[in-house]
Tab-separated table of C-alpha atoms in Angstrom:
chain	number	residue	atom	x	y	z
A	28	MET	CA	-80.446	41.498	156.616
A	29	ASP	CA	-77.905	44.328	156.742
A	30	ASP	CA	-78.405	47.947	155.692
A	31	GLN	CA	-77.044	47.334	152.173
A	32	GLU	CA	-79.478	44.496	151.588
A	33	LEU	CA	-82.327	46.637	152.900
A	34	ASN	CA	-81.426	49.375	150.425
A	35	GLN	CA	-81.470	46.861	147.603
A	36	ALA	CA	-84.769	45.266	148.567
A	37	PRO	CA	-87.235	44.862	145.665
A	38	PRO	CA	-89.909	47.552	145.367
A	39	THR	CA	-93.346	46.913	146.764
A	40	GLU	CA	-96.414	46.711	144.503
A	41	GLN	CA	-97.395	50.225	145.495
A	42	SER	CA	-93.956	51.654	144.840
A	43	SER	CA	-93.845	49.851	141.477
A	44	PHE	CA	-97.164	51.416	140.530
A	45	LEU	CA	-95.877	54.882	141.467
A	46	TYR	CA	-92.657	54.223	139.597
A	47	TYR	CA	-94.396	53.243	136.356
A	48	THR	CA	-96.908	56.073	136.698
A	49	ALA	CA	-94.052	58.563	137.035
A	50	LEU	CA	-92.245	56.954	134.104
A	51	THR	CA	-95.342	57.064	131.902
A	52	GLY	CA	-96.012	60.657	132.892
A	53	GLY	CA	-92.424	61.518	132.074
A	54	ILE	CA	-92.763	59.965	128.624
A	55	LEU	CA	-95.987	61.882	127.991
A	56	LEU	CA	-94.353	65.075	129.177
A	57	LEU	CA	-91.393	64.395	126.918
A	58	GLY	CA	-93.822	63.906	124.058
A	59	LEU	CA	-95.414	67.241	124.773
A	60	ILE	CA	-91.996	68.813	124.651
A	61	ILE	CA	-90.934	67.035	121.478
A	62	VAL	CA	-94.089	67.529	119.377
A	63	PRO	CA	-93.992	71.334	119.345
A	64	ALA	CA	-90.283	71.132	118.572
A	65	VAL	CA	-91.089	69.158	115.399
A	66	LEU	CA	-93.541	71.758	114.059
A	67	PRO	CA	-91.642	75.044	114.324
A	68	PRO	CA	-88.898	74.087	111.844
A	69	VAL	CA	-91.570	73.772	109.141
A	70	GLU	CA	-92.879	77.222	109.926
A	71	GLN	CA	-89.338	78.485	110.319
A	72	SER	CA	-88.581	77.247	106.824
A	73	ARG	CA	-91.586	79.078	105.432
A	74	ASP	CA	-90.643	82.187	107.369
A	75	ALA	CA	-87.101	82.012	106.027
A	76	ALA	CA	-88.464	81.810	102.474
A	77	ARG	CA	-90.660	84.861	103.082
A	78	ARG	CA	-87.727	86.750	104.560
A	79	SER	CA	-85.605	85.898	101.534
A	80	THR	CA	-88.313	87.108	99.137
A	81	SER	CA	-88.794	90.359	101.032
A	82	LYS	CA	-85.049	90.915	101.152
A	83	ASN	CA	-84.826	90.381	97.394
A	84	ASN	CA	-87.729	92.790	96.886
A	85	LEU	CA	-85.811	95.501	98.701
A	86	LYS	CA	-82.700	94.742	96.655
A	87	GLN	CA	-84.755	95.099	93.485
A	88	ILE	CA	-86.152	98.407	94.740
A	89	GLY	CA	-82.636	99.578	95.567
A	90	LEU	CA	-81.405	98.689	92.077
A	91	ALA	CA	-84.364	100.532	90.536
A	92	ILE	CA	-83.567	103.655	92.566
A	93	HIS	CA	-79.988	103.624	91.271
A	94	LEU	CA	-81.121	103.018	87.688
A	95	TYR	CA	-83.412	106.020	88.078
A	96	ASP	CA	-80.459	108.032	89.365
A	97	ASP	CA	-78.314	106.914	86.414
A	98	ARG	CA	-80.992	108.198	84.053
A	99	HIS	CA	-81.894	111.454	85.806
A	100	ASP	CA	-78.774	112.185	87.879
A	101	LEU	CA	-81.143	112.494	90.834
A	102	LEU	CA	-82.863	110.109	93.221
A	103	PRO	CA	-86.627	110.026	92.737
A	104	ALA	CA	-88.605	112.539	94.738
A	105	GLY	CA	-90.418	110.863	97.599
A	106	SER	CA	-93.687	112.407	96.501
A	107	ILE	CA	-94.876	114.884	93.925
A	108	GLU	CA	-97.718	117.320	94.402
A	109	ARG	CA	-99.648	118.418	91.329
A	110	ALA	CA	-100.576	121.637	93.101
A	111	ALA	CA	-100.340	122.975	96.627
A	112	GLY	CA	-101.927	120.394	98.905
A	113	GLN	CA	-103.039	118.187	96.019
A	114	PRO	CA	-101.316	114.782	95.988
A	115	GLY	CA	-99.800	113.616	92.750
A	116	HIS	CA	-97.618	110.504	92.681
A	117	SER	CA	-95.144	108.499	94.750
A	118	TRP	CA	-91.511	107.425	94.446
A	119	LEU	CA	-92.672	103.833	93.978
A	120	THR	CA	-94.540	104.953	90.869
A	121	ALA	CA	-91.475	106.802	89.573
A	122	ILE	CA	-89.307	103.673	89.629
A	123	LEU	CA	-91.824	101.372	87.915
A	124	PRO	CA	-89.923	101.354	84.582
A	125	TYR	CA	-86.801	100.167	86.408
A	126	ILE	CA	-88.424	97.138	88.027
A	127	GLY	CA	-89.803	95.799	84.749
A	128	GLU	CA	-93.176	97.567	84.943
A	129	GLU	CA	-92.861	100.140	82.151
A	130	PRO	CA	-96.108	99.029	80.419
A	131	LEU	CA	-97.983	99.687	83.662
A	132	TYR	CA	-96.154	103.003	84.076
A	133	ARG	CA	-97.374	104.084	80.642
A	134	GLN	CA	-100.991	103.503	81.664
A	135	ILE	CA	-100.799	106.222	84.319
A	136	ASP	CA	-102.062	109.731	83.600
A	137	PHE	CA	-99.553	111.929	85.423
A	138	ASN	CA	-101.663	114.995	84.780
A	139	LYS	CA	-104.106	113.586	87.324
A	140	ALA	CA	-103.693	112.450	90.917
A	141	TRP	CA	-102.802	108.845	91.615
A	142	ASN	CA	-106.266	108.221	93.108
A	143	ASP	CA	-108.197	109.988	90.374
A	144	PRO	CA	-110.840	107.663	88.859
A	145	ALA	CA	-108.934	107.792	85.573
A	146	ASN	CA	-105.947	106.151	87.303
A	147	GLN	CA	-107.874	103.580	89.283
A	148	LYS	CA	-107.061	100.569	87.106
A	149	PRO	CA	-103.233	100.766	87.071
A	150	PHE	CA	-103.047	101.403	90.802
A	151	GLN	CA	-105.155	98.357	91.520
A	152	GLN	CA	-102.367	96.165	90.142
A	153	LEU	CA	-100.411	94.251	92.788
A	154	ILE	CA	-96.662	94.668	92.243
A	155	ASN	CA	-94.780	91.620	93.498
A	156	ALA	CA	-91.645	93.649	94.202
A	157	TYR	CA	-93.688	95.905	96.477
A	158	HIS	CA	-95.296	93.092	98.471
A	159	ASN	CA	-93.779	91.278	101.437
A	160	PRO	CA	-95.244	87.730	101.351
A	161	LYS	CA	-95.375	87.744	105.144
A	162	ILE	CA	-98.070	90.433	104.967
A	163	GLN	CA	-101.620	89.251	104.345
A	164	ASP	CA	-102.976	92.704	103.528
A	165	THR	CA	-102.720	93.278	99.783
A	166	VAL	CA	-105.571	95.668	98.941
A	167	SER	CA	-106.842	98.848	100.586
A	168	PRO	CA	-110.559	99.312	101.393
A	169	ALA	CA	-110.771	101.439	98.238
A	170	GLY	CA	-109.361	98.591	96.139
A	171	TYR	CA	-105.820	99.895	95.611
A	172	ALA	CA	-102.859	97.503	95.787
A	173	LEU	CA	-100.744	98.029	98.901
A	174	SER	CA	-97.017	98.360	99.467
A	175	SER	CA	-95.140	96.612	102.276
A	176	TYR	CA	-92.268	99.111	102.102
A	177	GLN	CA	-91.885	102.797	102.853
A	178	GLY	CA	-89.215	105.204	101.685
A	179	ASN	CA	-86.988	107.305	103.909
A	180	GLN	CA	-88.529	110.770	103.778
A	181	LEU	CA	-85.200	112.321	104.792
A	182	VAL	CA	-83.642	111.020	101.553
A	183	LEU	CA	-86.581	110.741	99.155
A	184	LYS	CA	-87.862	114.247	99.778
A	185	PRO	CA	-91.240	115.643	98.725
A	186	ASN	CA	-91.128	117.465	95.378
A	187	GLN	CA	-87.350	117.310	95.381
A	188	GLY	CA	-84.832	114.886	93.972
A	189	THR	CA	-81.636	114.329	95.948
A	190	ARG	CA	-78.188	113.895	94.450
A	191	ILE	CA	-76.052	111.011	95.664
A	192	SER	CA	-73.319	113.530	96.443
A	193	GLU	CA	-75.656	115.173	98.947
A	194	ILE	CA	-75.704	112.019	101.065
A	195	ARG	CA	-72.593	113.079	102.938
A	196	ASP	CA	-72.937	110.376	105.595
A	197	GLY	CA	-72.302	107.824	102.835
A	198	VAL	CA	-74.838	105.632	101.065
A	199	SER	CA	-73.668	102.549	102.987
A	200	ASN	CA	-74.654	104.315	106.227
A	201	THR	CA	-77.993	105.717	105.052
A	202	ILE	CA	-81.337	103.910	104.938
A	203	PHE	CA	-83.329	104.365	101.727
A	204	ALA	CA	-86.381	102.193	102.515
A	205	VAL	CA	-87.726	99.933	105.226
A	206	GLU	CA	-90.208	97.102	105.707
A	207	THR	CA	-93.359	98.018	107.563
A	208	GLY	CA	-95.565	95.786	109.657
A	209	GLU	CA	-98.553	98.128	109.886
A	210	ASP	CA	-100.200	101.207	108.385
A	211	PHE	CA	-99.890	99.859	104.846
A	212	LYS	CA	-100.507	102.353	102.068
A	213	PRO	CA	-101.186	101.858	98.365
A	214	TRP	CA	-97.947	101.888	96.402
A	215	GLY	CA	-99.252	104.851	94.419
A	216	ASP	CA	-99.895	106.947	97.516
A	217	PRO	CA	-97.402	109.845	97.811
A	218	ALA	CA	-97.603	109.448	101.595
A	219	ASN	CA	-95.670	106.152	101.355
A	220	LEU	CA	-92.795	107.664	103.333
A	221	THR	CA	-91.526	107.486	106.885
A	222	ASN	CA	-88.662	108.364	109.192
A	223	PRO	CA	-86.973	104.939	109.577
A	224	SER	CA	-85.791	105.675	113.104
A	225	GLN	CA	-89.421	105.923	114.208
A	226	MET	CA	-90.313	102.561	112.679
A	227	PHE	CA	-88.528	100.787	115.526
A	228	ALA	CA	-90.261	102.663	118.346
A	229	THR	CA	-91.875	100.748	121.188
A	230	GLY	CA	-95.286	99.466	120.161
A	231	LYS	CA	-94.513	99.336	116.445
A	232	THR	CA	-95.420	96.085	114.696
A	233	ASN	CA	-92.606	94.185	113.007
A	234	PRO	CA	-93.258	91.996	109.953
A	235	TYR	CA	-90.838	89.410	111.352
A	236	VAL	CA	-89.956	88.403	114.874
A	237	GLY	CA	-87.392	90.758	116.321
A	238	GLY	CA	-87.114	93.450	113.696
A	239	LYS	CA	-87.273	94.596	110.078
A	240	HIS	CA	-85.271	94.516	106.863
A	241	VAL	CA	-83.944	97.869	105.699
A	242	LEU	CA	-82.503	98.942	102.355
A	243	PHE	CA	-79.326	100.997	102.442
A	244	GLY	CA	-78.225	103.425	99.774
A	245	ASP	CA	-75.468	101.143	98.528
A	246	GLY	CA	-78.096	98.534	97.618
A	247	SER	CA	-77.407	96.262	100.577
A	248	VAL	CA	-80.262	94.929	102.700
A	249	ARG	CA	-79.841	94.167	106.385
A	250	PHE	CA	-82.089	92.949	109.164
A	251	LEU	CA	-82.130	95.433	112.036
A	252	SER	CA	-83.199	94.320	115.490
A	253	GLU	CA	-86.025	96.088	117.262
A	254	LEU	CA	-83.513	96.536	120.082
A	255	THR	CA	-81.135	98.601	117.936
A	256	ASP	CA	-79.911	101.693	119.763
A	257	PRO	CA	-82.224	104.643	118.862
A	258	ALA	CA	-79.167	106.861	118.430
A	259	VAL	CA	-77.807	104.453	115.814
A	260	LEU	CA	-81.178	104.352	114.037
A	261	LYS	CA	-81.234	108.138	113.918
A	262	SER	CA	-77.718	108.172	112.462
A	263	LEU	CA	-78.691	105.643	109.794
A	264	SER	CA	-81.828	107.589	108.889
A	265	THR	CA	-80.218	110.972	108.264
A	266	PRO	CA	-78.300	111.428	104.980
A	267	ASP	CA	-76.092	114.269	106.148
A	268	GLY	CA	-76.349	114.465	109.920
A	269	GLY	CA	-72.666	113.820	110.472
A	270	GLU	CA	-73.411	111.430	113.349
A	271	LYS	CA	-70.992	108.701	114.214
A	272	VAL	CA	-72.494	105.278	113.516
A	273	GLY	CA	-71.647	102.709	116.166
A	274	ASP	CA	-72.067	98.956	116.097
A	275	TYR	CA	-75.501	97.622	115.204
């Protein structure tokens, strides 16, 4: 028997056993690889639907802000104090009539703070446009309905409405509101404001893998990566900083 015939000799019983064991193990391993791959698309589909809803919520909020501006020639103030140090009402309350919630708006006593017992009932109402379906938290410990979005405090300023003309960086380059993944506040809380550039800091929780949706002043909504350059985020957060906005 020459070398070629030796190389082609039939496998022994032991080698056959090892061969089939390896083959079976490979099939099982392949199964383990395939099964998880079948499940994620289902969850991915659900996640995509949630993302779409949240994106549409922000678009609706953006439209409401512009409708408010059309009516008052000013953007809504981010928060209003009834007196020094006494919280009054939020920008999300101010735009209620422009998101189809005027009846609820009329239930609010603006002569009293948002969390005054007299205002408890309207502020317990969950507003779909203010809720990201990805977020499970819907009610605060005190029973108030939460918001999944926060306004840009550099644009929606406390006790002060801003004119569109004052956004000298351009509305398409200025963030008006942003999704949040933590520290949820009732939509009526005047403290429902943030500096968007700080929302992407290390350690911050994102509602979706990799980043957050943000609403720009022109009404567009974009998904910004958590890896976005901090300098770019700062530029997009300031309404009149004069910074040059790079790629993002």
